[in-house]
Coordinates of C-alpha atoms in Angstrom, one line a residue:
X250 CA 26.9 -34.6 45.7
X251 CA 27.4 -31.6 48.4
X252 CA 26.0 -31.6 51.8
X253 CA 26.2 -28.8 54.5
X254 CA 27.2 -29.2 57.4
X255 CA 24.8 -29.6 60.6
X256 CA 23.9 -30.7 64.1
X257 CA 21.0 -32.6 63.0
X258 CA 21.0 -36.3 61.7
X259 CA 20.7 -36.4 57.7
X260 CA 18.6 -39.1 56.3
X261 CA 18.7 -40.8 52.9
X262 CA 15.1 -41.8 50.9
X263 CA 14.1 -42.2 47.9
X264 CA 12.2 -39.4 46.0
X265 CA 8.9 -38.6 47.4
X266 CA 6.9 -35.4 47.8
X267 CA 8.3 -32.8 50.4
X268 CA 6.7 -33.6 53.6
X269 CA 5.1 -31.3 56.1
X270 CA 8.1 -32.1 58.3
X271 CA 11.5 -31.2 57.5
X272 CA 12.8 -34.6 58.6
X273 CA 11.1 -37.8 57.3
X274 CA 10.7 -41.0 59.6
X275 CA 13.5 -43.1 60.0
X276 CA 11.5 -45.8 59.2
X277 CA 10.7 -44.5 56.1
X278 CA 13.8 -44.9 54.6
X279 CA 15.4 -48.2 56.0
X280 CA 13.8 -50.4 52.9
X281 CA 15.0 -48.0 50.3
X282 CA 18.8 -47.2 51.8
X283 CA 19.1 -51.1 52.0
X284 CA 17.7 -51.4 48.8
X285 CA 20.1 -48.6 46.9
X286 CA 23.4 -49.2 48.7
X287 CA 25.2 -52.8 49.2
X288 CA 26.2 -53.4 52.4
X289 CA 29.9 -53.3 52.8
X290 CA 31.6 -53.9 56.0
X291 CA 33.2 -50.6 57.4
X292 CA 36.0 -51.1 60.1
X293 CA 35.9 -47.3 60.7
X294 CA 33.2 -44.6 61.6
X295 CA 31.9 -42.6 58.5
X296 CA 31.6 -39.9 60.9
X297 CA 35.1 -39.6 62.0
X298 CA 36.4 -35.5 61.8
X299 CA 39.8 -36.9 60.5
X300 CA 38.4 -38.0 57.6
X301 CA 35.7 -35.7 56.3
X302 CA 35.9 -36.0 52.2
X303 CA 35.7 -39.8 52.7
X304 CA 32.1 -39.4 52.2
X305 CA 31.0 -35.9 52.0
X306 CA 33.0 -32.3 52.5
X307 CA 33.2 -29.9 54.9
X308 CA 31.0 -26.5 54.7
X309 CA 32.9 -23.1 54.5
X310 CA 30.4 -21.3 55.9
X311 CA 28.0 -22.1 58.9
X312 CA 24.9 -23.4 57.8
X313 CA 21.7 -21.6 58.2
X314 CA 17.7 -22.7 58.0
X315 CA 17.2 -21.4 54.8
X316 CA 19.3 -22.8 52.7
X317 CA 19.7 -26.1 54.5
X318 CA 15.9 -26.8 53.9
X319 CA 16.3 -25.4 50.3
X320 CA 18.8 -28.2 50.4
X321 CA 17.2 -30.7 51.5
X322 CA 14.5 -30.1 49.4
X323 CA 17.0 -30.1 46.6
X324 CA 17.7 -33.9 47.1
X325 CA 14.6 -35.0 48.0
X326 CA 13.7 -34.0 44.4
X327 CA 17.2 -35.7 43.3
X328 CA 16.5 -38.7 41.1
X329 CA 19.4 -40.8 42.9
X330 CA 20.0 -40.7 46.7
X331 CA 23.4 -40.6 48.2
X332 CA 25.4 -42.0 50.8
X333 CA 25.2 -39.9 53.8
X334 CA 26.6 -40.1 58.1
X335 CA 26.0 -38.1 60.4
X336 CA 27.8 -35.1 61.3
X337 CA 28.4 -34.1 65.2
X338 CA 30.6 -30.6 64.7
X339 CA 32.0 -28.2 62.3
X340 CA 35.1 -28.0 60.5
X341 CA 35.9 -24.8 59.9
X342 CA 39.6 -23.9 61.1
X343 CA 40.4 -20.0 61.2
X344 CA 38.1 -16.8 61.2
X345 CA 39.0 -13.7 58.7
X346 CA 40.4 -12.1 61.3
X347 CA 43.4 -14.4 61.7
X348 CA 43.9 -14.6 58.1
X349 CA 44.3 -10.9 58.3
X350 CA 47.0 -11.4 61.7
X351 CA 48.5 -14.1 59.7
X352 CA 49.6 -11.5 56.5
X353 CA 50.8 -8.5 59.3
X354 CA 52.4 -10.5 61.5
X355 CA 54.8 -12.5 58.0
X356 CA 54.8 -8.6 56.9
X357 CA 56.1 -7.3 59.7
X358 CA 59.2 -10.4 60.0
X359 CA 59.5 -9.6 56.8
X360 CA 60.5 -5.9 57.6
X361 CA 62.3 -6.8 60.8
X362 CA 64.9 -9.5 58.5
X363 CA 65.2 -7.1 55.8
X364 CA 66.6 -4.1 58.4
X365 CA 68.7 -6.9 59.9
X366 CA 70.0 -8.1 56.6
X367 CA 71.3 -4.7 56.0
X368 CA 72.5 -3.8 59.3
X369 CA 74.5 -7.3 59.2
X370 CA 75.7 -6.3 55.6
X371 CA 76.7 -3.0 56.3
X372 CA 79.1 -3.9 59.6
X373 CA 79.9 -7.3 57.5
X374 CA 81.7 -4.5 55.0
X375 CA 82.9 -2.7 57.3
X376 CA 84.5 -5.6 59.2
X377 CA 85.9 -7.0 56.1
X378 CA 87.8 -4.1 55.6
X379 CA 89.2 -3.2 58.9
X380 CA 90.5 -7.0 59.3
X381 CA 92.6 -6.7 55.9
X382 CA 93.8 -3.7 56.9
X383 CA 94.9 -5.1 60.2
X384 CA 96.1 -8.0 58.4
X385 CA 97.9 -7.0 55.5
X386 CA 99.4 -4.6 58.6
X387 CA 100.4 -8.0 60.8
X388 CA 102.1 -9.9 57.1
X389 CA 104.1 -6.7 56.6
X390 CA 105.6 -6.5 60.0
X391 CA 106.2 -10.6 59.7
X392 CA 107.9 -9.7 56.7
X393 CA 109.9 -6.8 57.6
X394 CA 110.8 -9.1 61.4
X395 CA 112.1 -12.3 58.8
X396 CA 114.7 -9.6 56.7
X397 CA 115.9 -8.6 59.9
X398 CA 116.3 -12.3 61.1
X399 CA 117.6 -12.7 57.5
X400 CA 120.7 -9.8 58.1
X401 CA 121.2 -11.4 61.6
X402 CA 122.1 -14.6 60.2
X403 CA 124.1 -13.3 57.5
X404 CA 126.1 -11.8 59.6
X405 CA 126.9 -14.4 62.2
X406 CA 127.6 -16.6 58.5
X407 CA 130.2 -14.3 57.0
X408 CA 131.6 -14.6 61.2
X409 CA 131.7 -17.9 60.9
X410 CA 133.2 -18.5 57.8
X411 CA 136.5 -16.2 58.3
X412 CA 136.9 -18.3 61.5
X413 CA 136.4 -21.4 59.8
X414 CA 138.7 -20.4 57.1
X415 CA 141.2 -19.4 59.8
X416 CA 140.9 -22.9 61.6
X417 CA 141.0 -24.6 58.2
X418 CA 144.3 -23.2 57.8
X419 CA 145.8 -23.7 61.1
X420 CA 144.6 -27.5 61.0
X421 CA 146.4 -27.8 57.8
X422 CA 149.5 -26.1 58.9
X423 CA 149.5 -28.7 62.6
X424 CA 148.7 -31.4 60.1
X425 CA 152.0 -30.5 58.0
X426 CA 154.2 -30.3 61.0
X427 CA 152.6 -33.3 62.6
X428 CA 153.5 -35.4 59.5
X429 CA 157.3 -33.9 60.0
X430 CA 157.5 -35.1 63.6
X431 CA 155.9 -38.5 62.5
X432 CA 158.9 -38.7 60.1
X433 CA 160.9 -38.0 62.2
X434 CA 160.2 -40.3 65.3
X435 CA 160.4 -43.4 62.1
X436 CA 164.1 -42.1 61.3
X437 CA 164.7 -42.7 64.9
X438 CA 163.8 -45.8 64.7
X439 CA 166.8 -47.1 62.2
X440 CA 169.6 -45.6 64.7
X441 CA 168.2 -47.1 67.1
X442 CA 167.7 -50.6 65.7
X443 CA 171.6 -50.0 65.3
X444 CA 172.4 -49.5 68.2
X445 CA 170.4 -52.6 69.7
X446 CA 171.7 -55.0 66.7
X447 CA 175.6 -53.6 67.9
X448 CA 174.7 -54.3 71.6
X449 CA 172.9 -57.3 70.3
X450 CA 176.0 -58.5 68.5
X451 CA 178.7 -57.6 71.3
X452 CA 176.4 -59.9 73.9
X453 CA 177.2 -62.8 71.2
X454 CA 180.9 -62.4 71.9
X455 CA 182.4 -65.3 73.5
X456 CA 185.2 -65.6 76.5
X457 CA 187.4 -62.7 76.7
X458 CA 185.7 -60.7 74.4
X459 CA 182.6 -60.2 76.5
X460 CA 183.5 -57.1 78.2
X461 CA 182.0 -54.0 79.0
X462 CA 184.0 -52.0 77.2
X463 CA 183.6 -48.0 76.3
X464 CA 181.9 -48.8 73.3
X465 CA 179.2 -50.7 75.2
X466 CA 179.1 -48.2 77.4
X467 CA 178.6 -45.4 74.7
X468 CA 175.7 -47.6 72.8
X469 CA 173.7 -47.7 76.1
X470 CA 174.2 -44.0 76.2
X471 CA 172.9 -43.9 72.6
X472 CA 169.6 -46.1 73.3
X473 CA 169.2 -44.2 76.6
X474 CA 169.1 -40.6 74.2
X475 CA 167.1 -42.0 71.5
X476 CA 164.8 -43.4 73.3
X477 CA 164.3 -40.2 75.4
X478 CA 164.1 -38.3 72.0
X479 CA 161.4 -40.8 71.4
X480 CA 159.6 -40.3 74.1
X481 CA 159.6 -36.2 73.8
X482 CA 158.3 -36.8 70.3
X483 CA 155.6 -39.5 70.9
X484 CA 154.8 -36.9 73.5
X485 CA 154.4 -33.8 71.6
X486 CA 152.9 -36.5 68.9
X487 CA 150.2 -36.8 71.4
X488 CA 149.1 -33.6 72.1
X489 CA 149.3 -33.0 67.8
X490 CA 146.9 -35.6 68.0
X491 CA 144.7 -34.0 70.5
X492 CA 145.0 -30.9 69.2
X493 CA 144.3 -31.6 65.9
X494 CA 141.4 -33.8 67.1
X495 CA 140.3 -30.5 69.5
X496 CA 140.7 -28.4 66.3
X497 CA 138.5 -30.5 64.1
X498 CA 135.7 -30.3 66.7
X499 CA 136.1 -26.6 66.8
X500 CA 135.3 -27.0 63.3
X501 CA 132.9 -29.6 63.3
X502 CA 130.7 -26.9 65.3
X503 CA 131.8 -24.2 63.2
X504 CA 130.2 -26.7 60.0
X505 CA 127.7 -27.6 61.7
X506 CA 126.4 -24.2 63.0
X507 CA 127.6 -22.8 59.5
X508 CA 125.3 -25.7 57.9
X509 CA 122.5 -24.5 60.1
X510 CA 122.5 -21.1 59.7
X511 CA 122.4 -22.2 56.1
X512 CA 119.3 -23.9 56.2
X513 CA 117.9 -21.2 58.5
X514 CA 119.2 -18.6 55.8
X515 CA 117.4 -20.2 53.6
X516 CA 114.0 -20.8 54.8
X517 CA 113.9 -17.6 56.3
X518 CA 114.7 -15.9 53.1
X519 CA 112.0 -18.2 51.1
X520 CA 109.7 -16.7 54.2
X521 CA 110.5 -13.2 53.6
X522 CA 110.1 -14.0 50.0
X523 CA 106.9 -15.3 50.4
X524 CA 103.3 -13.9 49.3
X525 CA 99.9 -14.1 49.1
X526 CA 100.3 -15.2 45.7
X527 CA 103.3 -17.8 45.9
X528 CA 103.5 -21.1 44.7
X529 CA 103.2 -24.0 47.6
X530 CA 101.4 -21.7 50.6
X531 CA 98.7 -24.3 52.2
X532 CA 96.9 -24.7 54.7
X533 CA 99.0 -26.5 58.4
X534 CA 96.4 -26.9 60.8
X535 CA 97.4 -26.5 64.4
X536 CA 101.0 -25.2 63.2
X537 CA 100.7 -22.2 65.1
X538 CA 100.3 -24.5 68.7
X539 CA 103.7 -26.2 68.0
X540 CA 106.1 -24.4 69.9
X541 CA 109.8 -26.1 68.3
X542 CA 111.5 -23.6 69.3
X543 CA 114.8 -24.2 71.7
X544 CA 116.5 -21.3 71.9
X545 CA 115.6 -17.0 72.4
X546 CA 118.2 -14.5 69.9
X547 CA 120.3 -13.8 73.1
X548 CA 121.2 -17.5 73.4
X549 CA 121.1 -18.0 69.9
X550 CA 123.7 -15.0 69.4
X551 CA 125.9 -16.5 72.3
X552 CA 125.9 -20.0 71.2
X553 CA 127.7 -18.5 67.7
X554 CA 129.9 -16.2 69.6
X555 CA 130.7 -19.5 72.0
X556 CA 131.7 -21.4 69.2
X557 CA 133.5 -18.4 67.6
X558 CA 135.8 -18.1 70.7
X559 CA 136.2 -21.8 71.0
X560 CA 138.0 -22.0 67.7
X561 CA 140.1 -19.1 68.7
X562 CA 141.3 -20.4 71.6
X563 CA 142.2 -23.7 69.9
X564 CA 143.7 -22.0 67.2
X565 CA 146.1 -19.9 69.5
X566 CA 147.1 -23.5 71.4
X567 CA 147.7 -25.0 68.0
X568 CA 150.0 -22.3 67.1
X569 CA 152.1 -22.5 70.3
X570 CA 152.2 -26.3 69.6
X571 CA 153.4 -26.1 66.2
X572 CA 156.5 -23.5 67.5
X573 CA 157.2 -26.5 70.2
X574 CA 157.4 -29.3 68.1
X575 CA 160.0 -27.9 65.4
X576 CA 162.1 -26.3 68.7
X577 CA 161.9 -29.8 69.9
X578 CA 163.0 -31.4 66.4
X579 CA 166.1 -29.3 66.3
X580 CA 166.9 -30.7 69.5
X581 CA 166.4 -33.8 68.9
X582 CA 168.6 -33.9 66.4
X583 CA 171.5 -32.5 67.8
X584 CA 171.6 -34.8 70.6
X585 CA 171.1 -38.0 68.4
X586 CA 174.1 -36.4 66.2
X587 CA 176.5 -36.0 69.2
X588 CA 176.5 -39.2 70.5
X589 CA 176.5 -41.0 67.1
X590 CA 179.6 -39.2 66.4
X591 CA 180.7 -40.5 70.0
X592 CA 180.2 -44.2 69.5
X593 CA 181.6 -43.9 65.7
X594 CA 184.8 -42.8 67.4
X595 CA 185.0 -45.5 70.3
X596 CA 184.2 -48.7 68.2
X597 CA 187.4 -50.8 67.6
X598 CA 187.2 -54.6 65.9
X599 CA 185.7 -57.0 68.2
X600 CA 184.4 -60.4 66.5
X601 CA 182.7 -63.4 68.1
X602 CA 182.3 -66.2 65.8
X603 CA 178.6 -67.6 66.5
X604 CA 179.1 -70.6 63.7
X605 CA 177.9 -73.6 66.4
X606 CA 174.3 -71.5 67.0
X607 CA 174.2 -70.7 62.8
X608 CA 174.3 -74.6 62.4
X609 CA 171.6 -75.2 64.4
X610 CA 169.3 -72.8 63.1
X611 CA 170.2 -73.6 59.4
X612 CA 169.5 -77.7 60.0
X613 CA 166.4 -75.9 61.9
X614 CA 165.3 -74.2 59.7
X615 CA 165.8 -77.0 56.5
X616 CA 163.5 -79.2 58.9
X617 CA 161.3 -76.3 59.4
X618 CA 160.9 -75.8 55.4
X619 CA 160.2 -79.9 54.7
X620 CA 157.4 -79.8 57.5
X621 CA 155.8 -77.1 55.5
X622 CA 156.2 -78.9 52.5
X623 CA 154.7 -81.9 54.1
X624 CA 152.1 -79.6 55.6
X625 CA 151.3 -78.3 52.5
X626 CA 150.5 -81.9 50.6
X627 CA 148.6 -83.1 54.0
X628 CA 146.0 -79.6 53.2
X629 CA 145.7 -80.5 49.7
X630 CA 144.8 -84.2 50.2
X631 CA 141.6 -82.7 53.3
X632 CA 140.5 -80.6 50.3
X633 CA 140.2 -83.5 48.1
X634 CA 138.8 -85.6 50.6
X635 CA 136.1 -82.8 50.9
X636 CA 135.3 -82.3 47.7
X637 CA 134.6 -85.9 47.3
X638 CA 132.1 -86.1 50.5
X639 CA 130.6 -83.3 48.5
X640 CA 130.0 -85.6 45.4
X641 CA 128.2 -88.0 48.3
X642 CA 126.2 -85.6 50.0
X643 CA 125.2 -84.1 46.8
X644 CA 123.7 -87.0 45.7
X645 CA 121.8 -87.9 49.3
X646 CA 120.2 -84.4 49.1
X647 CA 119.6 -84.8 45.8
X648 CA 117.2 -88.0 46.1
X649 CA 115.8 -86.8 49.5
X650 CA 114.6 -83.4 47.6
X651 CA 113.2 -86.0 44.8
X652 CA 111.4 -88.1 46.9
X653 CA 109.6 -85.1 48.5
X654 CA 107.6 -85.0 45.1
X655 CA 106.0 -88.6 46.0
X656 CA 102.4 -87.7 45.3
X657 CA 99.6 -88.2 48.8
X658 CA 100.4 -91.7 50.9
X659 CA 103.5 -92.5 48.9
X660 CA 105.1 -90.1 50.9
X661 CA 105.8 -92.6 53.5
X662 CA 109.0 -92.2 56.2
X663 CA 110.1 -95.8 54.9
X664 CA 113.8 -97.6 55.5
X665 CA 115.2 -95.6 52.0
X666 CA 113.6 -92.6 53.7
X667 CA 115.8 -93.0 57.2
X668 CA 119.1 -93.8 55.4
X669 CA 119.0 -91.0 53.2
X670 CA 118.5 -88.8 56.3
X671 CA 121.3 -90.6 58.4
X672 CA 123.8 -90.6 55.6
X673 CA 123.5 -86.6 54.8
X674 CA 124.4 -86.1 58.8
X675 CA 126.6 -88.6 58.2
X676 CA 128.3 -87.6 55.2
X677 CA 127.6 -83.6 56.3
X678 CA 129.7 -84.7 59.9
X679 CA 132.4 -86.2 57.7
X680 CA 132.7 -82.8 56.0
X681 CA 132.8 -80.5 59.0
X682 CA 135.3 -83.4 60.6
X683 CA 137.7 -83.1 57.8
X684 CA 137.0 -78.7 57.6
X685 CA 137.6 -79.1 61.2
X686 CA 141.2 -80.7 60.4
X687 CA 141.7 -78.8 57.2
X688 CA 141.4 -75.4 59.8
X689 CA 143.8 -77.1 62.3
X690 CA 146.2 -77.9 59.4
X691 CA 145.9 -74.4 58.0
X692 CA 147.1 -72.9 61.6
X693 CA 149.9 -75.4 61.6
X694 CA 151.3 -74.0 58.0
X695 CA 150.8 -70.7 59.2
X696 CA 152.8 -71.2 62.9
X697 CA 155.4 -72.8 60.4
X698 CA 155.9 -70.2 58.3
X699 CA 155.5 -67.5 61.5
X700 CA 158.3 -70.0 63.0
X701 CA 160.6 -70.0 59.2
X702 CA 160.5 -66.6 59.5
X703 CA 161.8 -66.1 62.6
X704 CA 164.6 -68.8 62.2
X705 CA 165.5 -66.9 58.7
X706 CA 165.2 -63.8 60.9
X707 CA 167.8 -65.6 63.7
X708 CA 170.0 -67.0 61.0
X709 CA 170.7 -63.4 59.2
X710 CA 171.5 -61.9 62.6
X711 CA 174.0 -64.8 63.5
X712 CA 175.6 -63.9 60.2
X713 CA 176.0 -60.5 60.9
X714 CA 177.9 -61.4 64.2
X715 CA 180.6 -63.1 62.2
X716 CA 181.1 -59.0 61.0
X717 CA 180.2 -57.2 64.0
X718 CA 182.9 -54.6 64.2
X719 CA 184.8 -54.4 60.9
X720 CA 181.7 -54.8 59.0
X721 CA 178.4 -55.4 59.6
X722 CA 178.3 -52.7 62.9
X723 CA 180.2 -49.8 60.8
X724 CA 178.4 -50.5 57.5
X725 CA 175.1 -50.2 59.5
X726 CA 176.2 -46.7 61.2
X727 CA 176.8 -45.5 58.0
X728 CA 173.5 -45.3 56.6
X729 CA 172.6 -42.8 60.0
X730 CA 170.3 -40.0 59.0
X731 CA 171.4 -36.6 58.5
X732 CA 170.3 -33.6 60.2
X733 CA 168.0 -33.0 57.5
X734 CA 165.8 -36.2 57.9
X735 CA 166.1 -36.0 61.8
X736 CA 164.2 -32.5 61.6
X737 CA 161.6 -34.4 59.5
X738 CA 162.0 -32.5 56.1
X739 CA 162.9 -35.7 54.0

């Protein structure tokens, strides 16, 4: 059913004949509302505004006399009254007229967007293409800024390699002449053990024959010259040393900055070689805030040139060096000749028979050999003594491991439990007691043998005494180097 809306209060009756009045009595209609409609207990108005289609709608229009009577007349002839409330106010929202303001107002937005649209469209275009212009411009001039970078390092490279090249080959010549003066400082060393065992020999002389004769005299001279030839070449040795060690830093840096410029070659080159469309370009966010850089092209050019004129430096000192050792070689030798040929000339036959002082070292030396012998078997019965402790200890570690299997409360810290413990310290003490002595027997062997050898050494020297002059002191002068070994060549 439809109702209009109005100020008055609407009333619900059964069907009678239209009154004179346009609203019945009140009273009139209680019996039959009760009688058509249950009550129900309503915990909300039926007249609320929030709610108007609970019950009955809303008019569109307002209401007028007319039709509300013709209405109202309308149900009063219904067969079937319906449930009604009363209505305080209208619900009619918006007037024609702001329907009408509505549509112009959404036509005109729409008209104001749509220039806006295209306005934003048309400098969007236009921006689009002046920033890839100016940013194709900015790739080319990083391009064409990384080949020059590229030829700047390739130059300072090819620099860097002559030099290294250069340094490479001085090193190797100071290495070659180094090894001469090596060779020949250790041929000095056999004249001049000659010349000590002769002097050595001649002290051993007994009773008249010790006498400080020209021949003595001359040997001192010839220890005195070879030990100053000695010292001239450990000298020079020296500064081959640091020279060669000052020429391998030179070209250490020279690597080093030739590795770098390598690695800068190539990265800048796979830069230049880079494009829009390579392989591997991603993004690095916040790449272009790290500033890595230690160094601006002048300091980067002067760093190479430093290094550059470091290495020639060091090679022009390593030449000079290399001229000084083989002047001092030829010296060296000439001097070591004279005066060999000087004592060789003064020696005459002068024996002292040292048999007392070869006795002694020969019984010495046989008790010296039995105590090593004796040595020896003690060292081998430790070792078996420790390998048996290790049969014992074996076994105690064995059964303690064993009994750690014991299942809940038979794991108990009985007697078995406490003796198995103190016999693995105890047998493990016994072990590093008898190690202990096996180490201490080891250092006696070893200060026996160090002691064999020197009474062997003693015993040979005391036999060359017996031969001093007419044998052992001219057959050892005989073997002195030549010229040719003195200079280092052999």
């Amino acid at each position: 059913m439809e109702f209009l809306g109005s100020t008055l209060t609407a009333t619900y009756a059964h069907p009678k004949p239209t009154p004179a009045n346009f609203l019945p009595a009140i009273g009139s209609v209680t019996s039959s509302y009760r009688d058509r409609f249950p009550h129900s207990n309503m915990t909300h108005s039926l007249s609320l505004p929030w709610r108007p289609s609970t019950y009955y709608k809303v008019a569109a229009d307002s209401p007028t006399l007319g039709p509300y009577c013709t209405r109202s007349q309308k149900v009063s002839e219904s067969p079937m009254l319906p449930f009604v409330s009363n209505r305080t106010t209208l619900f009619t929202r918006y007037t024609p007229d702001d329907w009408y303001r509505s549509n112009l107002t959404n036509y005109q937005e729409s008209n104001t967007s749509q220039r806006n649209s295209e306005s934003l469209r048309v400098d969007t275009s236009r921006l689009i293409q002046d920033k890839y212009q100016q940013t194709r411009k900015t790739q080319a001039d990083s391009t064409q800024n990384l080949g020059e970078r590229v030829n700047d390092i390739g130059f300072w490279k090819s620099e860097i390699i002559n030099e290294l090249d250069s340094m490479i080959g001085e090193t190797n010549e100071l290495t070659d002449v180094k090894k001469k003066l090596e060779r020949a400082l250790m041929e000095t060393e056999a004249p001049l053990q000659v010349a000590r065992e002769c002097l050595f020999h001649r002290e051993k002389r007994m009773g008249i024959d010790l006498v400080h004769d020209e021949v003595e005299a001359d040997l001192l001279t010839e220890v005195d010259n070879i030990l100053c030839c000695q010292e001239r070449m450990k000298l020079h040795l020296d500064k081959a040393v640091a020279q060669l060690a000052a020429n391998r830093a030179s070209q250490h840096e020279l690597e080093k900055d030739l590795h770098d410029k390598q690695v800068a070659h190539r990265i800048d080159d796979k830069c230049h070689h880079l494009r829009n469309t390579s392989d591997g370009v991603s993004y690095f966010r916040g790449v272009e805030r790290v500033d890595a850089t230690v160094s601006v092209p002048e300091s980067w050019a002067k760093f190479t040139d430093d290094n550059l004129l470091r290495s020639q430096s060091e090679r022009a000192a390593s030449a000079k060096l290399r001229d000084d050792i083989q002047n001092l070689l030829v010296v060296a030798a000439n001097e070591m000749w004279n005066q060999f040929n000087k004592v060789n000339l003064a020696l005459t036959n002068r024996i002292a028979e040292t048999a007392d002082a070869k006795n002694k070292i020969q019984v010495h030396l046989a008790k010296t050999l039995q105590e090593i012998f004796q040595t020896e078997m003690t060292i081998e019965s430790i070792r078996k003594a420790i390998k048996d402790k290790s049969a014992f200890l074996k076994v105690a570690q064995t059964r303690l491991d064993e009994r750690t299997r014991r299942p809940n409360i038979e794991l108990c810290r009985d007697m078995a439990q406490l003796r198995l413990v103190n016999e693995v310290y105890e047998v493990d003490d016994t072990i590093q007691t008898l190690q202990k002595r096996l180490r201490e027997a080891e250092d006696t062997l070893q200060s026996l043998v160090h002691t064999k050898a020197t009474l062997e050494h003693d015993l040979a020297v005391k036999a060359n005494t017996l031969y001093i002059d007419q044998e052992k002191c001219m057959g050892m002068r005989k073997s002195f180097p030549n010229t040719l070994r003195l200079v280092g060549f052999c």
